[in-house]
Amino acid sequence: MLDIKEVEVKNLIVDKFIEEKVKEISSIVGNGLAVNALSGGVDSSAVTMLGHKALGKNLKTYFIDNGIMRQDEPEWVVKLFKDMGVNVELIDAKEEFFNALKGITDPEEKREAITNAFYKDVFTRLVKQSGARYLLQGTNYTDIEETVAGVKRQHNILQQIGIDTQQAYGYKVIEPLVQLRKPAVRKVAQALSLPEEIFNRPPFPGPALSARVIGEVTPQRIELIRKATSIVEQELKSTQAFQYLAILHEDKVTGVRDGKRDFGFQVEVRCWDSTDAKTGTPTKLSHDILATLADRITQEVEGVVSVTYNITKKPPSTIEAI
Ligand code: XMP
């Protein structure tokens, strides 16, 4: 199915892998310039460190604020890397992304709109401005596998679905982590001196909070799910689960508040036990934790009158909602 050979975590010799990838990146880019987008996830963080090791000042790293990130994420990530000596330029592209997502409700169309806004619009502009000819990105083995299998179009998959990036966008893509799954990427990230809050970070999807909004993605609906996500992350961090998230449903339901009818929003909480996101089982959370989540979300997130917990395994569910 794939002509990429996986390096399993048990066979990974981390220092050798890093050394080889650093050499590979330097030899491809030569004296030219490369760019990369950092999102704060373990994959793009590892690639940022590998790229800086290989290219130093010849790698320009951007954080694209697409408006669909978690609470305070852009500023937090930029500061964390600055403290490690890596300069990251924050690009405000909120309007561009919300415009691209306007009116779209179909999950795959949403993903495609994000891919286009990211690669065709924002990145093509940044690459042109900087004069770079290469984009370094943290695609991993699972991303490709799921896209090729037709489960979901992962937003960062281009070459593997037949997009010639040089022709379509004017730059080539380098993907140093493509042979690794998440547990192996975490080892590489740790060896690259990234802090634990990065190398052990639960995964977060490329399409960000828009993967958790069923129906149209608007600034208001993103704000709602951002607040719910922040509560879920605070309450479930100590579970050490693989991933935990909140989803905003499209349908509204009747609730009651202060003795009056309140036709409001429904939020679904998911919390997963998994090792590689290929399969997953809902974590057996206590009723006390579930009750706290319901209370906090309905009290702190305006307009929410119902909170549910997903009890379905993957498959047939998937980790994210879209
Ligand atoms: P699903 O929802 O397909 O998710 O069960 C599997 C894992 O991948 C993450 N995910 C994505 N990551 N781009 C990404 O980089 C994407 O488009 C994307 N969609 C899902 C998800 O959070 C889970 O860890």
Coordinates of C-alpha atoms and ligand atoms in Angstrom, one line a residue:
M1 CA 0.0 0.0 0.0
L2 CA 2.8 2.4 1.0
D3 CA 6.3 2.6 -0.4
I4 CA 7.5 4.2 2.8
K5 CA 9.2 1.8 5.2
E6 CA 8.1 2.2 8.8
V7 CA 10.8 2.4 11.5
E8 CA 9.1 0.9 14.5
V9 CA 9.8 2.4 17.9
K10 CA 11.6 -0.8 19.1
N11 CA 14.0 -0.5 16.1
L12 CA 14.6 3.2 16.4
I13 CA 18.2 4.3 17.3
V14 CA 17.3 7.8 18.2
D15 CA 20.7 9.5 18.0
K16 CA 21.5 7.8 14.7
F17 CA 18.1 8.8 13.3
I18 CA 18.6 12.4 14.3
E19 CA 22.1 12.5 12.8
E20 CA 20.9 11.0 9.5
K21 CA 17.9 13.4 9.2
V22 CA 20.0 16.4 9.9
K23 CA 22.4 15.4 7.2
E24 CA 19.6 14.6 4.8
I25 CA 17.9 18.0 5.4
S26 CA 21.2 19.9 5.0
S27 CA 22.1 18.1 1.7
I28 CA 18.6 18.7 0.2
V29 CA 18.4 22.4 1.1
G30 CA 22.1 23.1 0.5
N31 CA 22.8 26.8 0.9
G32 CA 19.1 27.7 0.1
L33 CA 16.3 28.6 2.4
A34 CA 13.6 26.5 3.9
V35 CA 10.5 27.4 5.9
N36 CA 8.4 25.4 8.3
A37 CA 5.2 25.9 10.3
L38 CA 5.2 25.1 13.9
S39 CA 1.9 24.3 15.6
G40 CA 3.2 23.3 19.0
G41 CA 2.4 19.6 18.5
V42 CA 5.1 17.0 19.0
D43 CA 5.5 16.4 15.3
S44 CA 6.0 20.0 14.1
S45 CA 8.1 20.7 17.3
A46 CA 10.5 17.9 16.5
V47 CA 10.8 19.0 12.9
T48 CA 11.5 22.6 14.0
M49 CA 14.4 21.4 16.2
L50 CA 15.7 19.0 13.5
G51 CA 15.5 21.8 10.9
H52 CA 17.3 24.3 13.1
K53 CA 20.0 21.8 13.9
A54 CA 20.5 21.2 10.1
L55 CA 20.0 24.7 8.7
G56 CA 20.3 27.2 11.5
K57 CA 19.4 30.7 10.2
N58 CA 18.5 29.2 6.8
L59 CA 15.3 27.8 8.3
K60 CA 12.5 30.3 9.0
T61 CA 9.8 29.1 11.3
Y62 CA 6.3 30.4 11.4
F63 CA 3.4 29.9 13.7
I64 CA 0.3 30.4 11.6
D65 CA -2.5 31.7 13.9
N66 CA -5.5 30.4 11.9
G67 CA -8.0 31.4 14.6
I68 CA -8.9 27.7 15.3
M69 CA -6.2 26.9 17.9
R70 CA -6.7 26.3 21.6
Q71 CA -6.8 29.0 24.2
D72 CA -3.6 31.1 24.3
E73 CA -1.8 28.5 22.2
P74 CA 0.0 30.8 19.7
E75 CA 1.6 33.0 22.3
W76 CA 2.5 30.0 24.5
V77 CA 4.3 28.1 21.7
V78 CA 6.2 31.1 20.4
K79 CA 7.5 31.9 23.9
L80 CA 8.4 28.3 24.6
F81 CA 10.6 28.1 21.5
K82 CA 12.0 31.6 22.1
D83 CA 13.2 30.4 25.5
M84 CA 15.0 27.6 23.7
G85 CA 16.7 30.0 21.3
V86 CA 14.4 29.4 18.3
N87 CA 12.9 32.4 16.8
V88 CA 9.3 31.9 15.6
E89 CA 7.3 34.5 13.7
L90 CA 3.6 34.7 14.5
I91 CA 1.4 35.2 11.4
D92 CA -2.1 36.4 11.9
A93 CA -4.2 34.5 9.3
K94 CA -7.4 34.3 11.3
E95 CA -9.5 36.1 8.7
E96 CA -8.2 34.1 5.8
F97 CA -9.1 30.8 7.5
F98 CA -12.6 31.9 8.6
N99 CA -13.3 33.2 5.2
A100 CA -12.2 29.9 3.6
L101 CA -14.4 27.9 6.0
K102 CA -17.5 30.1 5.6
G103 CA -20.7 28.1 4.7
I104 CA -18.9 24.7 4.6
T105 CA -20.5 21.9 6.6
D106 CA -19.1 18.7 4.9
P107 CA -16.2 17.3 6.9
E108 CA -13.9 16.5 4.0
E109 CA -14.7 19.8 2.3
K110 CA -13.7 21.5 5.6
R111 CA -10.4 19.7 5.6
E112 CA -9.8 20.6 2.0
A113 CA -10.6 24.3 2.6
I114 CA -8.0 24.3 5.5
T115 CA -5.5 22.5 3.3
N116 CA -5.9 25.1 0.6
A117 CA -5.9 28.1 2.9
F118 CA -2.8 26.8 4.5
Y119 CA -0.7 25.6 1.6
K120 CA -2.0 27.6 -1.4
D121 CA -2.7 30.9 0.2
V122 CA -0.8 31.6 3.4
F123 CA 2.2 29.4 2.8
T124 CA 2.7 30.2 -0.8
R125 CA 2.8 33.9 0.2
L126 CA 5.3 33.3 3.0
V127 CA 7.5 31.1 0.8
K128 CA 7.5 33.7 -1.9
Q129 CA 8.2 36.6 0.5
S130 CA 11.1 34.6 2.1
G131 CA 12.5 33.3 -1.1
A132 CA 12.5 29.7 0.2
R133 CA 12.2 26.7 -2.0
Y134 CA 11.5 24.1 0.6
L135 CA 8.9 23.5 3.2
L136 CA 9.8 21.2 6.1
Q137 CA 6.9 19.4 7.7
G138 CA 6.1 16.8 10.3
T139 CA 3.9 14.3 8.5
N140 CA 4.1 10.9 10.2
Y141 CA 3.4 7.4 9.1
T142 CA -0.1 7.2 10.6
D143 CA -1.2 10.4 8.8
I144 CA -0.3 8.8 5.5
E145 CA -1.8 5.5 6.3
E146 CA -5.2 6.9 7.2
T147 CA -5.3 9.2 4.2
V148 CA -4.3 6.4 1.8
A149 CA -6.8 4.1 3.4
G150 CA -9.5 6.7 2.8
V151 CA -10.4 7.1 6.5
K152 CA -9.8 10.9 6.6
R153 CA -7.9 13.3 4.5
Q154 CA -5.2 14.4 6.9
H155 CA -4.6 18.1 6.1
N156 CA -0.9 17.7 5.7
I157 CA -0.9 15.0 3.1
L158 CA 0.0 16.2 -0.3
Q159 CA 2.6 14.2 -2.2
Q160 CA 1.1 10.9 -1.2
I161 CA -2.2 11.8 -2.8
G162 CA -0.6 12.9 -6.0
I163 CA -0.2 16.6 -5.4
D164 CA 3.0 17.8 -7.0
T165 CA 3.8 20.6 -4.5
Q166 CA 6.4 22.2 -6.7
Q167 CA 3.9 22.6 -9.5
A168 CA 0.8 23.4 -7.4
Y169 CA 2.4 25.7 -4.8
G170 CA 5.9 26.5 -6.0
Y171 CA 7.9 24.7 -3.3
K172 CA 9.1 21.2 -2.4
V173 CA 8.1 19.4 0.8
I174 CA 10.6 17.6 3.0
E175 CA 9.1 15.2 5.6
P176 CA 11.8 13.8 8.0
L177 CA 9.4 12.0 10.3
V178 CA 7.4 10.1 7.6
Q179 CA 8.7 6.7 8.7
L180 CA 7.7 7.1 12.4
R181 CA 4.5 6.8 14.4
K182 CA 3.8 8.9 17.4
P183 CA 5.7 6.9 20.1
A184 CA 8.8 7.1 18.0
V185 CA 8.4 10.8 17.3
R186 CA 8.1 11.4 21.0
K187 CA 11.5 9.7 21.5
V188 CA 13.0 11.9 18.8
A189 CA 11.5 15.0 20.4
Q190 CA 12.8 14.2 23.8
A191 CA 16.3 13.5 22.4
L192 CA 16.2 16.9 20.7
S193 CA 15.9 18.5 24.2
L194 CA 12.2 19.6 23.9
P195 CA 10.5 19.9 27.3
E196 CA 8.2 17.1 28.5
E197 CA 5.1 19.3 28.0
I198 CA 5.9 19.1 24.3
F199 CA 7.3 15.6 23.8
N200 CA 4.5 14.0 25.9
R201 CA 1.7 16.2 24.6
P202 CA -1.5 14.5 23.7
P203 CA -2.0 14.7 19.9
F204 CA -4.0 17.5 18.4
P205 CA -5.4 17.5 14.9
G206 CA -4.0 19.7 12.1
P207 CA -7.4 21.1 11.3
A208 CA -7.4 22.1 15.0
L209 CA -10.7 23.0 16.6
S210 CA -12.5 22.8 13.3
A211 CA -12.2 19.0 13.6
R212 CA -14.4 19.4 16.7
V213 CA -17.2 21.6 15.3
I214 CA -19.9 19.6 13.5
G215 CA -21.5 21.9 11.0
E216 CA -20.3 25.4 10.0
V217 CA -17.1 26.7 11.5
T218 CA -17.6 30.3 12.6
P219 CA -15.6 32.5 15.1
Q220 CA -18.5 32.2 17.6
R221 CA -18.7 28.4 17.4
I222 CA -14.9 28.1 17.7
E223 CA -14.9 30.3 20.7
L224 CA -17.5 28.1 22.4
I225 CA -15.6 24.9 21.7
R226 CA -12.3 26.6 22.7
K227 CA -13.7 27.3 26.2
A228 CA -15.2 23.7 26.5
T229 CA -11.8 22.2 25.3
S230 CA -10.0 24.2 28.0
I231 CA -12.2 22.8 30.7
V232 CA -11.9 19.3 29.4
E233 CA -8.1 19.6 29.3
Q234 CA -7.9 21.0 32.8
E235 CA -10.2 18.3 34.3
L236 CA -8.8 15.3 32.4
K237 CA -5.1 16.0 32.3
S238 CA -4.5 13.9 35.4
T239 CA -6.1 10.8 33.8
Q240 CA -3.0 10.5 31.5
A241 CA -5.4 9.3 28.8
F242 CA -4.1 9.3 25.2
Q243 CA -6.4 12.1 24.1
Y244 CA -9.4 14.1 25.5
L245 CA -11.5 16.6 23.7
A246 CA -14.8 18.4 23.4
I247 CA -17.0 18.5 20.3
L248 CA -19.8 20.9 19.4
H249 CA -22.8 19.4 17.9
E250 CA -24.9 21.0 15.2
D251 CA -28.3 20.2 16.6
K252 CA -29.6 22.2 19.5
V253 CA -31.8 20.7 22.3
T254 CA -34.3 22.0 24.8
G255 CA -32.9 22.7 28.2
V256 CA -34.1 24.6 31.2
R257 CA -32.3 27.4 33.0
D258 CA -33.7 29.5 35.9
G259 CA -37.1 27.9 35.4
K260 CA -37.2 29.0 31.7
R261 CA -36.9 27.1 28.5
D262 CA -33.4 27.4 27.1
F263 CA -32.9 26.0 23.6
G264 CA -29.2 25.5 23.6
F265 CA -26.0 23.7 22.4
Q266 CA -24.8 20.2 23.0
V267 CA -21.2 19.4 23.8
E268 CA -19.8 15.9 23.6
V269 CA -16.8 14.9 25.6
R270 CA -14.4 12.2 24.4
C271 CA -11.5 10.6 26.3
W272 CA -9.5 7.9 24.7
D273 CA -7.2 5.0 25.8
S274 CA -5.0 4.3 22.8
T275 CA -1.4 3.8 21.9
D276 CA -1.3 5.0 18.3
A277 CA -4.8 6.4 17.5
K278 CA -5.4 3.6 15.1
T279 CA -7.8 2.0 17.5
G280 CA -9.1 3.5 20.8
T281 CA -11.3 2.7 23.8
P282 CA -13.2 5.3 25.8
T283 CA -11.5 5.8 29.2
K284 CA -13.6 4.5 32.1
L285 CA -14.0 7.9 33.8
S286 CA -15.6 8.1 37.2
H287 CA -19.1 9.5 37.5
D288 CA -17.7 12.2 39.7
I289 CA -15.4 13.4 36.9
L290 CA -18.2 13.3 34.4
A291 CA -20.5 15.3 36.7
T292 CA -17.8 17.9 37.2
L293 CA -17.3 18.2 33.4
A294 CA -21.1 18.6 32.9
D295 CA -21.4 21.2 35.7
R296 CA -18.4 23.3 34.6
I297 CA -19.2 23.2 30.8
T298 CA -22.9 24.2 31.3
Q299 CA -22.0 26.9 33.9
E300 CA -18.9 28.3 32.2
V301 CA -19.7 28.0 28.5
E302 CA -22.5 30.2 27.5
G303 CA -25.4 28.6 25.7
V304 CA -24.6 24.9 26.5
V305 CA -27.4 23.0 28.0
S306 CA -26.3 19.4 27.4
V307 CA -23.0 17.5 27.9
T308 CA -22.6 13.9 26.8
Y309 CA -19.7 11.3 27.0
N310 CA -18.9 9.2 24.0
I311 CA -18.9 5.5 24.9
T312 CA -18.1 4.1 21.5
K313 CA -14.8 2.5 20.5
K314 CA -12.7 3.3 17.5
P315 CA -13.7 1.7 15.2
P316 CA -16.4 2.4 14.3
S317 CA -16.0 5.9 15.9
T318 CA -12.9 7.9 15.1
I319 CA -11.0 10.0 17.6
E320 CA -12.1 13.4 16.3
A321 CA -15.7 14.1 15.2
I322 CA -15.1 15.1 11.6
Ligands
XMP1 P1 -9.1 10.1 13.9 O1 -10.1 11.2 14.2 O2 -8.9 9.9 12.4 O3 -7.7 10.6 14.4 O4 -9.4 8.8 14.6 C1 -6.6 9.9 14.6 C2 -5.5 10.8 15.2 O5 -5.1 11.8 14.2 C3 -5.4 13.1 14.7 N1 -6.0 13.8 13.5 C4 -5.3 14.6 12.7 N2 -4.0 15.0 12.8 N3 -4.3 16.2 10.8 C5 -3.5 15.8 11.9 O6 -2.3 16.2 11.9 C6 -5.6 15.8 10.7 O7 -6.2 16.2 9.7 C7 -6.1 15.0 11.7 N4 -7.3 14.4 11.9 C8 -7.2 13.7 13.0 C9 -6.4 12.9 15.8 O8 -6.4 13.9 16.8 C10 -6.0 11.6 16.4 O9 -4.9 11.7 17.3

